[in-house]
């Protein structure tokens, strides 16, 4: 029977319980060496995270937004450019684009994966751009500005279908910066290369956030860029540290965008658990899927494509009755989230850009129907059963018995 013990959307306290000693010793090391900015803890974390992502360079930065911004700038995006991304993402993606001086534009998402639809990107490049006869680069017809980069977002922890996007990028000479801020450890099967690839290793560069709630989270703010390109890596090292290559010699004007050394030390500790935590998230997702499929007919479940190994930063379901279902679950003590309720092209912040309702219909209907269920490492099977029982009781079609039999079948 369902008791009324509440289930949080995300349990960060339980996650850190067993790590207290290790995390405190990071702080003690920082105190004893006064190594608060830069230093060996940063270098070691960068090496280990680069290894984890299968890339040659990792540059720690202050947060995920800086990571997207520096990656774009270092790869050559600047004022006057157009950068294409999706409207179904956190606003940091487009904030970072705007901060480079470029202008964001959007293509719609795929109805099944909720990631960038490569066909929509192709349509955009073919129909809304013309090719500059001298540079061979696409020019945005309406804005008369060069389209220089694309930012696919690995939303919910699942890689975008990258092969066709990389192919288009090659053809149209676009820079590709992956927004991997939700996808630490996600994998994509590339048919072009006949192998699984890590999120963060596929574009010219990729951005990660270590905001506390991400799959790999700091105890504060942090982010990183990954790349296989040594020149991009060098530029980002300049940009994050006031443009200096050595103290007080500034090659360019940069930013204060460095990673905090204590956070790097904490991330180094937590990185050792990430593979296991991601495994637990995948297991929980499989559990939800089996339970929901058998008991909750009014939900649309997202299927993992064969080319994807998601790390389930979020477990998202879809229903036309989203707001009512969320209210029902809240009253039952079950935490949920909506990631995200308003697509970026309809945000007040972008009102002046002239987008309209109907411009990106898939993103709009997804935003109206999605609900993120509790998902974190350590989420128990009985907690999941209770979540599913409450969803079923909302539908009025399920009961405890069918939930029980679904798990034992
Ligand atoms: C979290 C997130 C960011 C920004 O990261 P911060 O560390 O909060 O700056 C960017 N893009 C996406 C998709 C994110 O989820």
CSV table of C-alpha atoms and ligand atoms in Angstrom, one decimal:
chain,number,residue,atom,x,y,z
A,1,UNK,CA,0.0,0.0,0.0
A,2,UNK,CA,1.2,3.5,-0.6
A,3,UNK,CA,2.2,5.3,2.6
A,4,UNK,CA,2.6,9.0,2.6
A,5,UNK,CA,6.4,9.2,2.8
A,6,UNK,CA,7.4,11.9,0.4
A,7,UNK,CA,9.8,11.3,-2.5
A,8,UNK,CA,11.9,14.2,-3.5
A,9,UNK,CA,12.5,15.0,-7.2
A,10,UNK,CA,16.2,14.9,-6.5
A,11,UNK,CA,18.0,13.7,-3.3
A,12,UNK,CA,21.4,15.4,-3.1
A,13,UNK,CA,21.7,14.9,0.7
A,14,UNK,CA,21.7,11.1,0.5
A,15,UNK,CA,24.1,11.2,-2.4
A,16,UNK,CA,26.8,12.9,-0.4
A,17,UNK,CA,26.2,10.9,2.8
A,18,UNK,CA,28.9,8.4,2.2
A,19,UNK,CA,31.4,10.9,0.8
A,20,UNK,CA,31.7,13.3,3.7
A,21,UNK,CA,35.2,12.3,4.8
A,22,UNK,CA,36.6,12.4,1.2
A,23,UNK,CA,35.0,15.8,0.5
A,24,UNK,CA,36.2,17.3,3.8
A,25,UNK,CA,39.7,16.2,3.1
A,26,UNK,CA,39.6,18.1,-0.2
A,27,UNK,CA,38.9,21.3,1.8
A,28,UNK,CA,41.7,20.5,4.2
A,29,UNK,CA,44.2,20.1,1.4
A,30,UNK,CA,43.1,23.4,-0.1
A,31,UNK,CA,43.5,25.1,3.3
A,32,UNK,CA,47.0,23.6,4.0
A,33,UNK,CA,48.3,24.6,0.6
A,34,UNK,CA,46.3,27.8,0.1
A,35,UNK,CA,45.5,26.3,-3.3
A,36,UNK,CA,42.1,28.0,-4.0
A,37,UNK,CA,42.5,28.9,-7.6
A,38,UNK,CA,44.4,26.8,-10.2
A,39,UNK,CA,47.0,24.3,-8.9
A,40,UNK,CA,47.3,20.5,-8.8
A,41,UNK,CA,43.6,19.8,-7.9
A,42,UNK,CA,42.5,21.6,-11.1
A,43,UNK,CA,45.1,19.9,-13.3
A,44,UNK,CA,44.3,16.5,-12.0
A,45,UNK,CA,40.6,16.9,-12.4
A,46,UNK,CA,41.0,18.2,-15.9
A,47,UNK,CA,43.2,15.2,-16.9
A,48,UNK,CA,40.7,12.7,-15.4
A,49,UNK,CA,37.6,14.3,-16.9
A,50,UNK,CA,39.3,14.5,-20.3
A,51,UNK,CA,40.0,10.8,-20.0
A,52,UNK,CA,36.4,10.1,-18.9
A,53,UNK,CA,35.1,11.9,-22.0
A,54,UNK,CA,37.6,10.3,-24.4
A,55,UNK,CA,39.2,13.6,-25.4
A,56,UNK,CA,42.7,15.1,-25.2
A,57,UNK,CA,41.8,18.4,-23.5
A,58,UNK,CA,39.6,19.5,-20.6
A,59,UNK,CA,39.6,23.1,-19.4
A,60,UNK,CA,37.8,23.7,-16.1
A,61,UNK,CA,35.7,26.9,-16.0
A,62,UNK,CA,33.4,28.7,-13.6
A,63,UNK,CA,30.1,27.2,-14.8
A,64,UNK,CA,28.3,25.6,-17.7
A,65,UNK,CA,27.2,28.9,-19.3
A,66,UNK,CA,30.9,30.1,-19.4
A,67,UNK,CA,31.8,26.7,-20.9
A,68,UNK,CA,29.3,27.2,-23.8
A,69,UNK,CA,30.4,30.8,-24.3
A,70,UNK,CA,34.2,30.1,-24.2
A,71,UNK,CA,33.9,27.1,-26.4
A,72,UNK,CA,32.0,29.1,-29.1
A,73,UNK,CA,34.5,32.1,-28.8
A,74,UNK,CA,37.6,29.9,-28.9
A,75,UNK,CA,36.2,28.0,-32.0
A,76,UNK,CA,35.8,31.3,-33.8
A,77,UNK,CA,32.2,32.5,-33.2
A,78,UNK,CA,31.9,36.3,-32.8
A,79,UNK,CA,29.8,39.4,-33.2
A,80,UNK,CA,27.5,39.3,-36.3
A,81,UNK,CA,27.3,35.6,-36.5
A,82,UNK,CA,24.2,33.4,-36.3
A,83,UNK,CA,24.4,30.3,-34.2
A,84,UNK,CA,21.7,27.6,-34.5
A,85,UNK,CA,20.3,25.7,-31.6
A,86,UNK,CA,17.0,24.3,-30.3
A,87,UNK,CA,14.2,26.1,-28.4
A,88,UNK,CA,13.8,23.2,-26.0
A,89,UNK,CA,16.7,23.8,-23.7
A,90,UNK,CA,17.7,25.8,-20.6
A,91,UNK,CA,18.2,29.5,-21.5
A,92,UNK,CA,21.9,29.3,-20.7
A,93,UNK,CA,22.5,27.8,-24.2
A,94,UNK,CA,21.2,31.0,-25.9
A,95,UNK,CA,22.6,33.3,-23.2
A,96,UNK,CA,26.1,32.0,-24.0
A,97,UNK,CA,25.5,32.4,-27.8
A,98,UNK,CA,24.4,36.1,-27.2
A,99,UNK,CA,27.3,36.8,-24.9
A,100,UNK,CA,29.7,36.0,-27.8
A,101,UNK,CA,28.0,38.8,-29.8
A,102,UNK,CA,26.3,36.3,-32.1
A,103,UNK,CA,22.6,35.9,-32.5
A,104,UNK,CA,20.8,32.6,-31.7
A,105,UNK,CA,18.3,31.1,-34.1
A,106,UNK,CA,16.4,27.8,-33.7
A,107,UNK,CA,15.4,24.6,-35.4
A,108,UNK,CA,12.7,22.4,-34.1
A,109,UNK,CA,13.3,19.2,-32.1
A,110,UNK,CA,12.5,15.5,-32.9
A,111,UNK,CA,9.1,14.4,-31.4
A,112,UNK,CA,10.5,11.1,-30.1
A,113,UNK,CA,13.9,12.1,-28.7
A,114,UNK,CA,13.2,15.8,-27.9
A,115,UNK,CA,16.7,16.6,-29.2
A,116,UNK,CA,17.6,18.6,-32.3
A,117,UNK,CA,16.0,17.1,-35.4
A,118,UNK,CA,18.8,16.8,-38.1
A,119,UNK,CA,16.2,17.1,-40.9
A,120,UNK,CA,15.0,20.4,-39.5
A,121,UNK,CA,18.6,21.6,-39.5
A,122,UNK,CA,19.0,20.6,-43.1
A,123,UNK,CA,15.8,22.4,-44.0
A,124,UNK,CA,17.0,25.5,-42.2
A,125,UNK,CA,20.3,25.5,-44.1
A,126,UNK,CA,18.7,24.8,-47.4
A,127,UNK,CA,15.6,27.1,-47.2
A,128,UNK,CA,16.5,29.9,-44.8
A,129,UNK,CA,20.1,30.3,-45.9
A,130,UNK,CA,21.9,31.1,-49.2
A,131,UNK,CA,25.5,30.1,-49.9
A,132,UNK,CA,28.0,33.0,-50.0
A,133,UNK,CA,29.8,32.7,-53.4
A,134,UNK,CA,33.2,33.7,-52.0
A,135,UNK,CA,33.4,32.0,-48.6
A,136,UNK,CA,31.1,29.1,-49.4
A,137,UNK,CA,29.4,29.7,-46.0
A,138,UNK,CA,25.6,29.8,-45.4
A,139,UNK,CA,24.1,33.3,-45.0
A,140,UNK,CA,20.9,33.7,-43.1
A,141,UNK,CA,18.5,35.2,-45.7
A,142,UNK,CA,16.3,37.3,-43.3
A,143,UNK,CA,19.1,38.6,-41.1
A,144,UNK,CA,21.8,38.7,-43.9
A,145,UNK,CA,24.4,37.3,-41.5
A,146,UNK,CA,26.7,34.3,-41.7
A,147,UNK,CA,25.6,31.1,-39.9
A,148,UNK,CA,28.8,29.9,-38.4
A,149,UNK,CA,28.0,27.4,-35.7
A,150,UNK,CA,25.4,24.8,-34.4
A,151,UNK,CA,24.8,23.9,-30.8
A,152,UNK,CA,23.1,20.5,-30.4
A,153,UNK,CA,21.9,20.0,-26.8
A,154,UNK,CA,22.1,16.5,-25.3
A,155,UNK,CA,18.9,17.1,-23.4
A,156,UNK,CA,17.8,14.9,-20.4
A,157,UNK,CA,21.2,13.1,-20.6
A,158,UNK,CA,20.6,11.7,-24.0
A,159,UNK,CA,22.9,12.4,-27.0
A,160,UNK,CA,21.5,14.1,-30.0
A,161,UNK,CA,21.6,12.0,-33.3
A,162,UNK,CA,25.0,13.4,-34.1
A,163,UNK,CA,26.1,11.7,-37.4
A,164,UNK,CA,23.7,13.7,-39.7
A,165,UNK,CA,24.5,16.9,-37.8
A,166,UNK,CA,28.2,16.4,-38.1
A,167,UNK,CA,27.8,15.6,-41.8
A,168,UNK,CA,25.8,18.8,-42.4
A,169,UNK,CA,28.4,20.8,-40.4
A,170,UNK,CA,31.1,19.5,-42.6
A,171,UNK,CA,29.2,20.4,-45.8
A,172,UNK,CA,28.3,23.9,-44.6
A,173,UNK,CA,31.6,24.5,-42.7
A,174,UNK,CA,29.8,25.0,-39.4
A,175,UNK,CA,31.5,24.9,-36.0
A,176,UNK,CA,29.8,22.3,-33.7
A,177,UNK,CA,29.7,22.9,-30.0
A,178,UNK,CA,27.9,20.2,-28.0
A,179,UNK,CA,25.9,21.4,-25.1
A,180,UNK,CA,26.7,18.4,-22.9
A,181,UNK,CA,25.7,20.2,-19.7
A,182,UNK,CA,23.1,17.4,-18.9
A,183,UNK,CA,25.0,14.5,-20.4
A,184,UNK,CA,28.1,13.5,-18.4
A,185,UNK,CA,28.9,10.0,-19.6
A,186,UNK,CA,26.2,9.7,-22.3
A,187,UNK,CA,27.1,7.7,-25.3
A,188,UNK,CA,26.2,7.8,-29.0
A,189,UNK,CA,26.7,5.0,-31.6
A,190,UNK,CA,28.2,6.6,-34.7
A,191,UNK,CA,27.4,4.6,-37.8
A,192,UNK,CA,30.0,6.7,-39.6
A,193,UNK,CA,32.7,5.6,-37.3
A,194,UNK,CA,31.2,2.2,-36.3
A,195,UNK,CA,31.7,2.8,-32.6
A,196,UNK,CA,30.2,4.3,-29.4
A,197,UNK,CA,31.3,7.8,-28.7
A,198,UNK,CA,31.1,9.8,-25.5
A,199,UNK,CA,29.1,13.0,-25.3
A,200,UNK,CA,31.6,15.8,-25.3
A,201,UNK,CA,33.9,14.1,-27.8
A,202,UNK,CA,32.0,14.6,-31.0
A,203,UNK,CA,32.0,18.3,-31.9
A,204,UNK,CA,34.8,20.8,-32.2
A,205,UNK,CA,34.3,21.4,-28.5
A,206,UNK,CA,31.7,20.6,-25.8
A,207,UNK,CA,30.4,22.3,-22.7
A,208,UNK,CA,29.7,20.7,-19.4
A,209,UNK,CA,28.0,22.1,-16.3
A,210,UNK,CA,28.8,20.8,-12.8
A,211,UNK,CA,25.9,22.7,-11.2
A,212,UNK,CA,25.0,20.6,-8.0
A,213,UNK,CA,22.0,18.9,-9.5
A,214,UNK,CA,23.7,17.7,-12.7
A,215,UNK,CA,24.8,14.0,-12.9
A,216,UNK,CA,28.3,15.2,-11.9
A,217,UNK,CA,27.8,18.1,-9.6
A,218,UNK,CA,30.1,20.3,-7.6
A,219,UNK,CA,29.3,21.6,-4.1
A,220,UNK,CA,28.9,25.0,-5.7
A,221,UNK,CA,29.4,26.3,-9.3
A,222,UNK,CA,31.7,24.8,-11.9
A,223,UNK,CA,31.9,23.8,-15.5
A,224,UNK,CA,34.3,22.5,-18.2
A,225,UNK,CA,35.0,22.5,-21.9
A,226,UNK,CA,36.3,19.4,-23.6
A,227,UNK,CA,38.0,19.3,-27.0
A,228,UNK,CA,40.5,17.4,-29.1
A,229,UNK,CA,41.7,20.6,-30.7
A,230,UNK,CA,44.8,22.0,-29.0
A,231,UNK,CA,44.3,25.5,-30.3
A,232,UNK,CA,40.8,25.7,-29.0
A,233,UNK,CA,42.0,24.5,-25.7
A,234,UNK,CA,44.7,27.1,-25.6
A,235,UNK,CA,42.2,29.9,-26.4
A,236,UNK,CA,39.9,28.8,-23.6
A,237,UNK,CA,42.8,28.8,-21.1
A,238,UNK,CA,43.3,32.4,-22.1
A,239,UNK,CA,39.7,33.4,-22.1
A,240,UNK,CA,39.0,31.9,-18.6
A,241,UNK,CA,42.0,33.8,-17.1
A,242,UNK,CA,41.8,37.4,-18.2
A,243,UNK,CA,43.5,36.6,-21.5
A,244,UNK,CA,46.9,36.0,-19.8
A,245,UNK,CA,49.4,33.4,-21.0
A,246,UNK,CA,51.6,34.3,-18.1
A,247,UNK,CA,51.0,36.5,-15.1
A,248,UNK,CA,50.2,40.1,-16.2
A,249,UNK,CA,50.9,39.5,-19.9
A,250,UNK,CA,47.5,39.6,-21.6
A,251,UNK,CA,47.3,38.3,-25.2
A,252,UNK,CA,43.6,39.2,-25.4
A,253,UNK,CA,41.0,40.7,-23.2
A,254,UNK,CA,39.4,37.7,-21.4
A,255,UNK,CA,37.2,37.0,-18.4
A,256,UNK,CA,37.3,35.8,-14.9
A,257,UNK,CA,36.0,32.4,-15.7
A,258,UNK,CA,38.2,30.0,-13.8
A,259,UNK,CA,37.1,26.9,-12.0
A,260,UNK,CA,37.4,27.0,-8.2
A,261,UNK,CA,40.1,24.6,-7.0
A,262,UNK,CA,38.0,23.2,-4.1
A,263,UNK,CA,35.2,22.4,-6.6
A,264,UNK,CA,37.7,20.7,-8.9
A,265,UNK,CA,38.9,18.6,-6.0
A,266,UNK,CA,35.3,17.7,-5.0
A,267,UNK,CA,34.6,16.8,-8.7
A,268,UNK,CA,37.6,14.6,-8.8
A,269,UNK,CA,36.3,12.6,-5.8
A,270,UNK,CA,32.8,12.4,-7.2
A,271,UNK,CA,34.0,11.5,-10.7
A,272,UNK,CA,35.1,8.1,-9.3
A,273,UNK,CA,31.4,7.3,-8.6
A,274,UNK,CA,29.9,8.8,-11.7
A,275,UNK,CA,29.8,5.6,-13.8
A,276,UNK,CA,28.1,3.7,-11.0
A,277,UNK,CA,25.6,6.6,-10.4
A,278,UNK,CA,24.8,6.7,-14.1
A,279,UNK,CA,24.3,2.9,-14.1
A,280,UNK,CA,21.8,3.4,-11.2
A,281,UNK,CA,20.0,6.1,-13.2
A,282,UNK,CA,19.7,3.8,-16.3
A,283,UNK,CA,18.4,1.0,-14.1
A,284,UNK,CA,15.8,3.3,-12.6
A,285,UNK,CA,14.8,4.4,-16.0
A,286,UNK,CA,14.3,0.8,-17.1
A,287,UNK,CA,12.3,0.2,-14.0
A,288,UNK,CA,10.0,3.2,-14.6
A,289,UNK,CA,9.6,2.2,-18.2
A,290,UNK,CA,8.4,-1.3,-17.4
A,291,UNK,CA,6.1,-0.2,-14.6
A,292,UNK,CA,4.6,2.7,-16.5
A,293,UNK,CA,4.1,0.8,-19.7
A,294,UNK,CA,1.9,-1.7,-18.0
A,295,UNK,CA,-0.1,0.5,-15.7
A,296,UNK,CA,-0.3,4.0,-17.0
A,297,UNK,CA,-1.8,4.1,-20.5
A,298,UNK,CA,-2.3,7.9,-20.7
A,299,UNK,CA,1.4,8.6,-20.6
A,300,UNK,CA,3.6,8.8,-23.6
A,301,UNK,CA,7.0,7.2,-22.7
A,302,UNK,CA,10.2,8.2,-24.4
A,303,UNK,CA,12.0,5.3,-26.0
A,304,UNK,CA,15.7,5.2,-26.1
A,305,UNK,CA,16.9,4.9,-29.7
A,306,UNK,CA,19.2,2.1,-30.5
A,307,UNK,CA,22.1,4.6,-31.1
A,308,UNK,CA,21.8,6.0,-27.6
A,309,UNK,CA,22.9,5.2,-24.1
A,310,UNK,CA,21.3,7.9,-22.1
A,311,UNK,CA,22.5,8.8,-18.6
A,312,UNK,CA,19.0,10.0,-17.6
A,313,UNK,CA,19.8,13.3,-16.1
A,314,UNK,CA,16.0,13.5,-16.2
A,315,UNK,CA,13.3,10.9,-16.6
A,316,UNK,CA,10.6,12.6,-18.7
A,317,UNK,CA,7.1,11.5,-19.6
A,318,UNK,CA,4.4,13.2,-21.6
A,319,UNK,CA,0.7,13.7,-21.1
A,320,UNK,CA,-2.0,16.1,-22.2
A,321,UNK,CA,-3.0,16.3,-18.5
A,322,UNK,CA,0.4,17.4,-17.3
A,323,UNK,CA,-0.6,20.2,-15.0
A,324,UNK,CA,-3.3,18.1,-13.3
A,325,UNK,CA,-0.9,15.1,-12.9
A,326,UNK,CA,1.8,17.3,-11.5
A,327,UNK,CA,-0.7,18.8,-8.9
A,328,UNK,CA,-1.8,15.3,-8.0
A,329,UNK,CA,1.7,14.1,-7.5
A,330,UNK,CA,2.7,17.2,-5.4
A,331,UNK,CA,-0.3,16.5,-3.2
A,332,UNK,CA,0.9,12.9,-2.7
A,333,UNK,CA,4.3,14.2,-1.7
A,334,UNK,CA,6.1,13.3,-4.9
A,335,UNK,CA,8.5,15.9,-6.3
A,336,UNK,CA,8.4,16.6,-10.0
A,337,UNK,CA,9.8,19.1,-12.4
A,338,UNK,CA,9.1,20.6,-15.9
A,339,UNK,CA,12.2,20.9,-18.0
A,340,UNK,CA,11.2,23.3,-19.5
A,341,UNK,CA,7.7,24.9,-19.5
A,342,UNK,CA,8.3,27.7,-22.0
A,343,UNK,CA,10.3,27.1,-25.2
A,344,UNK,CA,13.0,29.8,-25.6
A,345,UNK,CA,11.5,31.4,-28.7
A,346,UNK,CA,8.4,32.3,-26.6
A,347,UNK,CA,10.3,33.6,-23.6
A,348,UNK,CA,9.8,37.3,-22.7
A,349,UNK,CA,13.6,37.8,-22.9
A,350,UNK,CA,13.4,37.1,-26.7
A,351,UNK,CA,10.2,39.0,-27.5
A,352,UNK,CA,12.2,41.5,-29.6
A,353,UNK,CA,13.4,38.7,-31.9
A,354,UNK,CA,10.0,38.4,-33.5
A,355,UNK,CA,9.3,34.7,-33.1
A,356,UNK,CA,5.7,33.6,-32.9
A,357,UNK,CA,3.7,30.7,-31.4
A,358,UNK,CA,3.6,28.0,-34.1
A,359,UNK,CA,7.2,28.7,-35.3
A,360,UNK,CA,8.5,25.5,-33.6
A,361,UNK,CA,5.4,23.3,-33.1
A,362,UNK,CA,7.1,20.2,-31.7
A,363,UNK,CA,9.0,22.1,-29.1
A,364,UNK,CA,5.8,23.9,-28.1
A,365,UNK,CA,3.7,20.8,-27.6
A,366,UNK,CA,6.5,19.1,-25.8
A,367,UNK,CA,6.8,22.0,-23.4
A,368,UNK,CA,3.1,21.8,-22.7
A,369,UNK,CA,3.1,18.0,-22.0
A,370,UNK,CA,6.4,17.0,-20.3
A,371,UNK,CA,6.8,16.1,-16.7
A,372,UNK,CA,10.1,15.0,-15.1
A,373,UNK,CA,9.6,12.2,-12.4
A,374,UNK,CA,12.0,11.7,-9.4
A,375,UNK,CA,15.3,10.5,-10.7
A,376,UNK,CA,18.6,10.3,-8.9
A,377,UNK,CA,21.1,7.6,-8.0
A,378,UNK,CA,19.8,5.7,-5.0
A,379,UNK,CA,16.2,6.0,-6.0
A,380,UNK,CA,14.7,2.7,-4.7
A,381,UNK,CA,12.4,0.3,-6.5
A,382,UNK,CA,9.8,0.8,-3.8
A,383,UNK,CA,10.0,4.6,-4.2
A,384,UNK,CA,9.5,4.1,-8.0
A,385,UNK,CA,6.5,1.8,-7.4
A,386,UNK,CA,4.9,4.4,-5.2
A,387,UNK,CA,5.5,7.1,-7.9
A,388,UNK,CA,3.9,4.8,-10.5
A,389,UNK,CA,1.0,3.9,-8.1
A,390,UNK,CA,0.2,7.6,-7.7
A,391,UNK,CA,0.3,8.1,-11.5
A,392,UNK,CA,-2.0,5.2,-11.9
A,393,UNK,CA,-4.4,6.4,-9.2
A,394,UNK,CA,-4.5,9.7,-11.0
A,395,UNK,CA,-5.6,7.9,-14.1
A,396,UNK,CA,-8.1,5.9,-12.1
A,397,UNK,CA,-7.3,2.8,-14.1
A,398,UNK,CA,-4.4,1.3,-12.2
A,399,UNK,CA,-4.3,-0.3,-8.7
A,400,UNK,CA,-1.7,-1.6,-6.4
A,401,UNK,CA,-2.1,-5.1,-7.7
A,402,UNK,CA,-1.2,-4.3,-11.3
A,403,UNK,CA,1.8,-2.3,-10.2
A,404,UNK,CA,3.0,-5.3,-8.1
A,405,UNK,CA,2.5,-7.8,-10.9
A,406,UNK,CA,4.3,-5.6,-13.4
A,407,UNK,CA,7.4,-5.6,-11.2
A,408,UNK,CA,7.4,-9.3,-10.6
A,409,UNK,CA,6.6,-10.3,-14.2
B,1,LIG,C1,22.7,23.5,-16.6
B,1,LIG,C2,22.8,23.8,-18.0
B,1,LIG,C3,23.5,24.8,-18.6
B,1,LIG,C4,24.2,25.9,-17.8
B,1,LIG,O1,25.1,25.4,-16.8
B,1,LIG,P1,25.4,26.4,-15.5
B,1,LIG,O2,26.5,25.6,-14.8
B,1,LIG,O3,24.2,26.5,-14.7
B,1,LIG,O4,25.8,27.7,-16.0
B,1,LIG,C5,23.6,25.0,-20.0
B,1,LIG,N1,22.9,24.2,-20.8
B,1,LIG,C6,22.1,23.2,-20.3
B,1,LIG,C7,21.3,22.3,-21.3
B,1,LIG,C8,22.0,23.0,-18.9
B,1,LIG,O5,21.2,22.0,-18.5
